[in-house]
Short mmCIF file of C-alpha atoms in Angstrom, two decimals:
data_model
loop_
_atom_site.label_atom_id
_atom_site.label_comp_id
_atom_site.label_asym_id
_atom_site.label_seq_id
_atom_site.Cartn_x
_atom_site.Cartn_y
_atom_site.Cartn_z
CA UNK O 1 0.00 0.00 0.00
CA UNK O 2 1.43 3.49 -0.79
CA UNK O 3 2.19 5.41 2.42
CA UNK O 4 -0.46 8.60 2.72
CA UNK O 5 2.60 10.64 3.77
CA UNK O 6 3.82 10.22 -0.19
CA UNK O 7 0.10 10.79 -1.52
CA UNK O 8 0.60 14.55 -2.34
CA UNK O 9 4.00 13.83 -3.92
CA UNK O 10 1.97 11.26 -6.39
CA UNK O 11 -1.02 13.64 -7.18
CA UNK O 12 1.54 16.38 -8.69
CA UNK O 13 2.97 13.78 -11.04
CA UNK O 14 0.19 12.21 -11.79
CA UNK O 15 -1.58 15.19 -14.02
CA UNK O 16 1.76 14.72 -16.09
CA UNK O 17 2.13 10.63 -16.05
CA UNK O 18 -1.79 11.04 -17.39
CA UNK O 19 -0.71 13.57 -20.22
CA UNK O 20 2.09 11.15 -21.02
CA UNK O 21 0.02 7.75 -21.21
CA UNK O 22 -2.96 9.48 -23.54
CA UNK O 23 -0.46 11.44 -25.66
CA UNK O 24 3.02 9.66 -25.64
CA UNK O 25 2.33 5.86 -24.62
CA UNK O 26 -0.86 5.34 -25.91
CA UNK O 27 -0.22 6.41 -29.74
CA UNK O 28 2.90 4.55 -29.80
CA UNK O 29 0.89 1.42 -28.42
CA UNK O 30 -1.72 1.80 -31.05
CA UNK O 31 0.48 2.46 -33.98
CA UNK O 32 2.35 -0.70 -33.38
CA UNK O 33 -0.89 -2.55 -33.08
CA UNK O 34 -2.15 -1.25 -36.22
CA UNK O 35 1.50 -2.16 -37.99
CA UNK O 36 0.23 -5.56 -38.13
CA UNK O 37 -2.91 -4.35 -39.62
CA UNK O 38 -4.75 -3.28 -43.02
CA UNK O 39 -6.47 -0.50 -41.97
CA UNK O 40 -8.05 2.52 -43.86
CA UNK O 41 -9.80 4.46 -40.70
CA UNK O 42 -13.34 3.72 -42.02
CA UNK O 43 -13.31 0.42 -41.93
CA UNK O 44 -12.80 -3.08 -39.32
CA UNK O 45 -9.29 -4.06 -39.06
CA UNK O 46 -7.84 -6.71 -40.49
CA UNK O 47 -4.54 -8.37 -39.07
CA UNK O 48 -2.14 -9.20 -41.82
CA UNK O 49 0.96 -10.13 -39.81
CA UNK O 50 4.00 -8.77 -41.50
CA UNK O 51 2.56 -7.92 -44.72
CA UNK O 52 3.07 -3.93 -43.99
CA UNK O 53 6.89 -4.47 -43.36
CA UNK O 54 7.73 -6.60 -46.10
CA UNK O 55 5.60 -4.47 -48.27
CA UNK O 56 7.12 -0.95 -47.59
CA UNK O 57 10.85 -2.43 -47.68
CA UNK O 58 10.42 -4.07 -50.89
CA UNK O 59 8.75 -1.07 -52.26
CA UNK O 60 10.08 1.40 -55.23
CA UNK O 61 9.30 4.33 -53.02
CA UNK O 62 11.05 3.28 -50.07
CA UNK O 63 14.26 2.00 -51.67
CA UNK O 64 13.85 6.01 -53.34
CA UNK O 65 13.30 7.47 -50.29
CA UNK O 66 16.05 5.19 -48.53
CA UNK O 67 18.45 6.92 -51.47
CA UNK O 68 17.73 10.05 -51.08
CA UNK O 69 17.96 10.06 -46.95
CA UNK O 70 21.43 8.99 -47.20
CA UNK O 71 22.86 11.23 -49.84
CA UNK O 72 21.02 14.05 -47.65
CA UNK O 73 22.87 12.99 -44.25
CA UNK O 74 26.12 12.57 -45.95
CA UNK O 75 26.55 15.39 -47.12
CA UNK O 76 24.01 18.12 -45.17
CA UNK O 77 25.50 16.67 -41.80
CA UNK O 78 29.19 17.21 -42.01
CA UNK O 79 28.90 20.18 -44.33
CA UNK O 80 26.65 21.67 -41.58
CA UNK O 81 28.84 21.33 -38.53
CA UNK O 82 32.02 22.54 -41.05
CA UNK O 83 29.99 25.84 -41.62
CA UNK O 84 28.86 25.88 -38.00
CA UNK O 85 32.58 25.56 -36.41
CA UNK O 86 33.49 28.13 -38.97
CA UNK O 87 30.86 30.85 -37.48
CA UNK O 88 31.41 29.78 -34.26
CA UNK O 89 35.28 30.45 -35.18
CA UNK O 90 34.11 33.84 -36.35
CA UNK O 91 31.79 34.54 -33.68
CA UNK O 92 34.89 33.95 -30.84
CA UNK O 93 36.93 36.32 -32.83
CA UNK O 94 35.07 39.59 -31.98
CA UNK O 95 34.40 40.44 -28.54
CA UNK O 96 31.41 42.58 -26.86
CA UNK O 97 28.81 44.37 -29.19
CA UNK O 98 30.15 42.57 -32.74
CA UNK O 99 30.01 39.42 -30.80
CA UNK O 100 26.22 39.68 -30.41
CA UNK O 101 25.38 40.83 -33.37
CA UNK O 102 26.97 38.76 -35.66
CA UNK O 103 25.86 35.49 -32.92
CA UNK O 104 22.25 37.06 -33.59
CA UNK O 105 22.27 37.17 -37.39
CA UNK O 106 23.39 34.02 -38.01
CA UNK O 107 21.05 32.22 -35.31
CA UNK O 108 17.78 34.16 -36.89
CA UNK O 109 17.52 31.44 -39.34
CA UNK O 110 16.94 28.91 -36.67
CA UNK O 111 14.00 30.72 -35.39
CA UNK O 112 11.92 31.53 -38.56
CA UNK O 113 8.85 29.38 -39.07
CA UNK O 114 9.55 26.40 -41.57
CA UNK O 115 7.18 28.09 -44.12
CA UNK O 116 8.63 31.24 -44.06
CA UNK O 117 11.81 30.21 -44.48
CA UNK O 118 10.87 27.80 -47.76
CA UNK O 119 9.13 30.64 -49.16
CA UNK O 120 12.23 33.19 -48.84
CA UNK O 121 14.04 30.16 -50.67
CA UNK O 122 11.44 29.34 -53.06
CA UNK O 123 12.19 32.95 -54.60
CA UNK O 124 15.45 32.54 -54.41
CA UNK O 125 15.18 29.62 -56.44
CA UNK O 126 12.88 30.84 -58.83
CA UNK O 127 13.62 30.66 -62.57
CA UNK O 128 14.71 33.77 -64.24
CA UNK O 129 13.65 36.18 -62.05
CA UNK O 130 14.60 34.74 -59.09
CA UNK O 131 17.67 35.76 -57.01
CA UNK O 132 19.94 33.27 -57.79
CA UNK O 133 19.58 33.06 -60.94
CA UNK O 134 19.47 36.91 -61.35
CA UNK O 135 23.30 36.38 -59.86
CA UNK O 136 23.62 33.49 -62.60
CA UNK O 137 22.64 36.70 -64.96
CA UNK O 138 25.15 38.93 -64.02
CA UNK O 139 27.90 36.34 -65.42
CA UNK O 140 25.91 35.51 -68.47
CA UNK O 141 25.27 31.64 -67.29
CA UNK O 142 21.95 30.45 -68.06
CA UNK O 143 19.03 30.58 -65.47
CA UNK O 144 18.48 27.33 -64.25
CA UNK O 145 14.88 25.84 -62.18
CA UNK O 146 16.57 24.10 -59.29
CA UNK O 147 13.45 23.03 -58.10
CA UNK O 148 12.71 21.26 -61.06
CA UNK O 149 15.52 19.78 -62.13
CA UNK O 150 16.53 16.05 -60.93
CA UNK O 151 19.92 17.01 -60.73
CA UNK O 152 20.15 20.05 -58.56
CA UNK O 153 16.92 19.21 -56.09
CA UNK O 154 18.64 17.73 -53.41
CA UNK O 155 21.58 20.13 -53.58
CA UNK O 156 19.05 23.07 -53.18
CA UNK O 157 17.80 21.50 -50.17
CA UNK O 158 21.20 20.80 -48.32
CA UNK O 159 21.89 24.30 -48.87
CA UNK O 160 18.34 25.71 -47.36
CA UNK O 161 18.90 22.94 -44.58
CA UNK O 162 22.44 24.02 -43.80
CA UNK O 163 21.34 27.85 -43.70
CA UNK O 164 18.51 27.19 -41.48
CA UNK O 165 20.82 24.80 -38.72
CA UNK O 166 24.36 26.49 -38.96
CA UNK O 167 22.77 28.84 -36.28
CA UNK O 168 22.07 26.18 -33.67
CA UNK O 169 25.03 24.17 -34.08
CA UNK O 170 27.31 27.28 -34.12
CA UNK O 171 25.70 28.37 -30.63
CA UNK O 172 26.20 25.19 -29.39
CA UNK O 173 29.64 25.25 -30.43
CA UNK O 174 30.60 28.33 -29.47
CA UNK O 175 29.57 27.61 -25.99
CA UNK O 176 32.16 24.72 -26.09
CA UNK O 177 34.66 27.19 -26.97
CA UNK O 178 34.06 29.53 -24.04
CA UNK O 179 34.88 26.37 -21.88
CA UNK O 180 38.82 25.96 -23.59
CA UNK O 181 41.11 27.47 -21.17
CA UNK O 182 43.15 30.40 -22.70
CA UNK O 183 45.94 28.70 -21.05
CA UNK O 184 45.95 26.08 -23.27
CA UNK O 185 46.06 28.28 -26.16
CA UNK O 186 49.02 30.72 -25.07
CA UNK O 187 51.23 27.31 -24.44
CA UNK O 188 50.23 25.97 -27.78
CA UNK O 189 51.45 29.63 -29.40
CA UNK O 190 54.57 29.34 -26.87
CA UNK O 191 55.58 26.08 -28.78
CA UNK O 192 55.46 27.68 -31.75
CA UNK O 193 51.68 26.44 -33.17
CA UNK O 194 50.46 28.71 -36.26
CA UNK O 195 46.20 29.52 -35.84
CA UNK O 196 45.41 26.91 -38.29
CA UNK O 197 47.41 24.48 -35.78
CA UNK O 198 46.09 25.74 -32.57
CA UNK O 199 42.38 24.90 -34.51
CA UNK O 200 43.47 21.38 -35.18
CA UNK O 201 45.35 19.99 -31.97
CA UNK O 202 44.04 22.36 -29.44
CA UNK O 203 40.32 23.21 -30.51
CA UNK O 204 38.94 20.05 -32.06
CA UNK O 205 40.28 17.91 -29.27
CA UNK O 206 38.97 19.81 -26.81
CA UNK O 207 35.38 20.21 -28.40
CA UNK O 208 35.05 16.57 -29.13
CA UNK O 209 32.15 16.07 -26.46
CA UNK O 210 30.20 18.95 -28.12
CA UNK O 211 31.08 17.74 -31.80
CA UNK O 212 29.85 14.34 -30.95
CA UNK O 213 26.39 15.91 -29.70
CA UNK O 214 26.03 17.90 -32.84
CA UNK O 215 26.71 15.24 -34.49
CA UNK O 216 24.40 13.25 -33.50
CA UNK O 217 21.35 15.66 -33.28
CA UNK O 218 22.40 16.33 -36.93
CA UNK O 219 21.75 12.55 -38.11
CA UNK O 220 18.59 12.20 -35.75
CA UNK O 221 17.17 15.16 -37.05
CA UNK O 222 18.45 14.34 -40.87
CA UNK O 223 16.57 11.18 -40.27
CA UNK O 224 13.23 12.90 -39.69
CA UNK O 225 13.74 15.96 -42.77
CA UNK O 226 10.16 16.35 -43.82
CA UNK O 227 9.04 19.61 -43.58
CA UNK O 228 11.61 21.89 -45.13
CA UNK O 229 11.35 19.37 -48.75
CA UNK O 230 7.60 19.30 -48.74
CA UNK O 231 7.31 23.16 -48.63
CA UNK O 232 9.85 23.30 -51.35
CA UNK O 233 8.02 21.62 -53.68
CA UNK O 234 4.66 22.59 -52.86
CA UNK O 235 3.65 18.63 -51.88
CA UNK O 236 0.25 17.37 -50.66
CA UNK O 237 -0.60 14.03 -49.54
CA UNK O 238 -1.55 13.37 -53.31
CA UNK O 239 1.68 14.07 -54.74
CA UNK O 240 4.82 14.72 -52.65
CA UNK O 241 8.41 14.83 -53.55
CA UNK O 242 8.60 16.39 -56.52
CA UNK O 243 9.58 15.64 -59.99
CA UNK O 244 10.58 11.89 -60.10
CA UNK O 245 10.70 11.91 -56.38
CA UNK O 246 13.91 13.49 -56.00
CA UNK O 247 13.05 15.25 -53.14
CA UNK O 248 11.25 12.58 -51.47
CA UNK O 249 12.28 10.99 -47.94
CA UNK O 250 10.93 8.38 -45.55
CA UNK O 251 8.97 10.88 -43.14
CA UNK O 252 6.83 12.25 -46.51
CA UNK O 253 6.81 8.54 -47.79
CA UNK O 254 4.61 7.39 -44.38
CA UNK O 255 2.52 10.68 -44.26
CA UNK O 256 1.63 10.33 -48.05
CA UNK O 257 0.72 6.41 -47.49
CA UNK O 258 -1.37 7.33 -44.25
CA UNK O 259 -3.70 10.77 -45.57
CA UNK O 260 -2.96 10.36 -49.03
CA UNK O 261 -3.71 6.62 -49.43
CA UNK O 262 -5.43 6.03 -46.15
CA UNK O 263 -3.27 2.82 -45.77
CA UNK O 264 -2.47 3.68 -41.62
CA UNK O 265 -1.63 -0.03 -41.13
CA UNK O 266 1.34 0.23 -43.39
CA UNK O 267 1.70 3.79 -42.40
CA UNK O 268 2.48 2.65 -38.39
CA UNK O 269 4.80 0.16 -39.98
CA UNK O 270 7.02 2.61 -41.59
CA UNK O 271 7.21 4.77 -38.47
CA UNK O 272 8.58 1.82 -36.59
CA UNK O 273 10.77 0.84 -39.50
CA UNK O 274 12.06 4.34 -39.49
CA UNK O 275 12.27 4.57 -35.34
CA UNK O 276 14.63 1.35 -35.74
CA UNK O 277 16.85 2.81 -38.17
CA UNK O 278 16.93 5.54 -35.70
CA UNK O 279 17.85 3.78 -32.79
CA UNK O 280 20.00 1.61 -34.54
CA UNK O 281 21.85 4.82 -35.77
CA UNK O 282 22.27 6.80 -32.37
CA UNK O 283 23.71 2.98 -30.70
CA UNK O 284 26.05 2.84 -33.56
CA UNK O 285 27.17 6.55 -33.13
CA UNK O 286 27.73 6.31 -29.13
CA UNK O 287 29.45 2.72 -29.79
CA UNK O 288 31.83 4.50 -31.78
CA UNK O 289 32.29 7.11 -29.28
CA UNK O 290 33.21 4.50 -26.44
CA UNK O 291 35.72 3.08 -28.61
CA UNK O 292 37.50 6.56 -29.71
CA UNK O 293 37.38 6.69 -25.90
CA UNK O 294 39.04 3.26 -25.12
CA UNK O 295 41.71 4.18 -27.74
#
């Protein structure tokens, strides 16, 4: 029996523990019951066993979406942390008033609505009067729909997702370089160590903790890209990812198959396919991270 003394410490949790179940435990239980399920949200279920699973990972779209996810994280996540440890570089250079402002200006992109910021890009990218190609203009190259165009899709979206994530990671980053003793620093320039040096035995060292974190909220979040590339090309649960599907991932793969095709069973499979791969992921990132460690 639970003690009355502890009765009042269980009633303040308990509004929260009864959020958690409805919101948190209970959608996760029902989505992996209906993963085993053909179900369209009209009518009776019916259990098919593994039929969802075996039919998303041996579909065209998935192996597409599969393709596209990891030419996305291998490039957007390391080219994201190299432009966020150069800002954060930058940001440590200047000291009081400068320091702020330029640490403001390059966060503001983190804090803009995802709309907002894939319409300011979406008229960047528009042909021929866009700005970009209004730059193209200027050195008499052709104007070019990167939207459109198979071949320059994905590269349009690394570069919106790097501009709108620099800020966090640099922040991030830059408080790991408040925490470097200048100590360090002066005997590293005693001994003779150029800047470029003193970056690459003193500073990445030192920040390997907060690289490894970035890191790895970079690939989780990678993982889950949906809504940046579904604003960019204007997708509904009809028809998402573009032209040919170059700009279609996993997350807009399970939402199209759920509201566009009403097939939730399979749906509630392909979250928990794409939870796995998560999981699996993040293990195989902090594995790695023990055995830097051990070495």
């Amino acid at each position: 029996m639970i003690a009355k003394k502890h009765m009042p410490h269980y009633m303040m949790v308990l509004p929260f523990m009864l959020l958690f179940a409805v919101f948190f435990l209970y959608p996760i239980a029902s989505g992996f019951f209906y993963s085993f399920h053909d179900w369209n949200a009209t009518t009776t279920t019916r259990f098919v066993g593994l039929d969802n699973y075996t039919r998303i990972i041996g579909s065209r779209d998935f192996k597409k979406a599969m393709w596209n996810l990891a030419t996305y994280i291998v490039i957007t996540v390391p080219l994201g942390i190299l432009v966020a440890f150069c800002l954060a570089l930058l940001v440590d250079s200047f000291k009081g008033t400068w320091s702020n402002i330029f640490r403001s200006a390059f966060f503001m992109p983190v804090v803009l609505p995802a709309f907002l910021a894939a319409t300011v890009w979406r008229w960047i990218y528009t042909p021929n009067f866009g700005l970009l190609n209004m730059v193209l203009g200027w050195f008499g190259l052709p104007s070019l729909n990167f939207l459109n165009d198979t071949g320059s899709m994905l590269y349009a979206l690394i570069a919106v997702d790097v501009w709108v994530s620099a800020g966090f990671n640099m922040v991030i980053i830059l408080a790991g370089l408040k925490n470097i003793p200048t100590d360090v620093y002066e005997a590293a320039r005693l001994d003779g160590a150029s800047p470029l040096q003193q970056v690459r035995y003193v500073t990445v060292p030192m920040l390997y903790p907060v690289l490894f974190f970035v890191t790895t909220y970079g690939v989780i979040s990678a993982l889950q890209v949906f809504d940046v590339p579904w604003l960019l090309t204007g997708s509904s649960f009809a028809s998402y990812g573009g032209r040919s599907n170059a700009l279609m991932f996993p997350v807009m793969d399970m939402m199209g198959r759920g509201f566009g095709s009403l097939k939730f069973g399979q749906a509630s499979a392909y979250g928990f396919i794409l939870t796995a791969i998560i999981v699996l992921f993040t293990a195989a990132m902090f594995v790695f991270r023990k055995k830097g460690y051990d070495q």
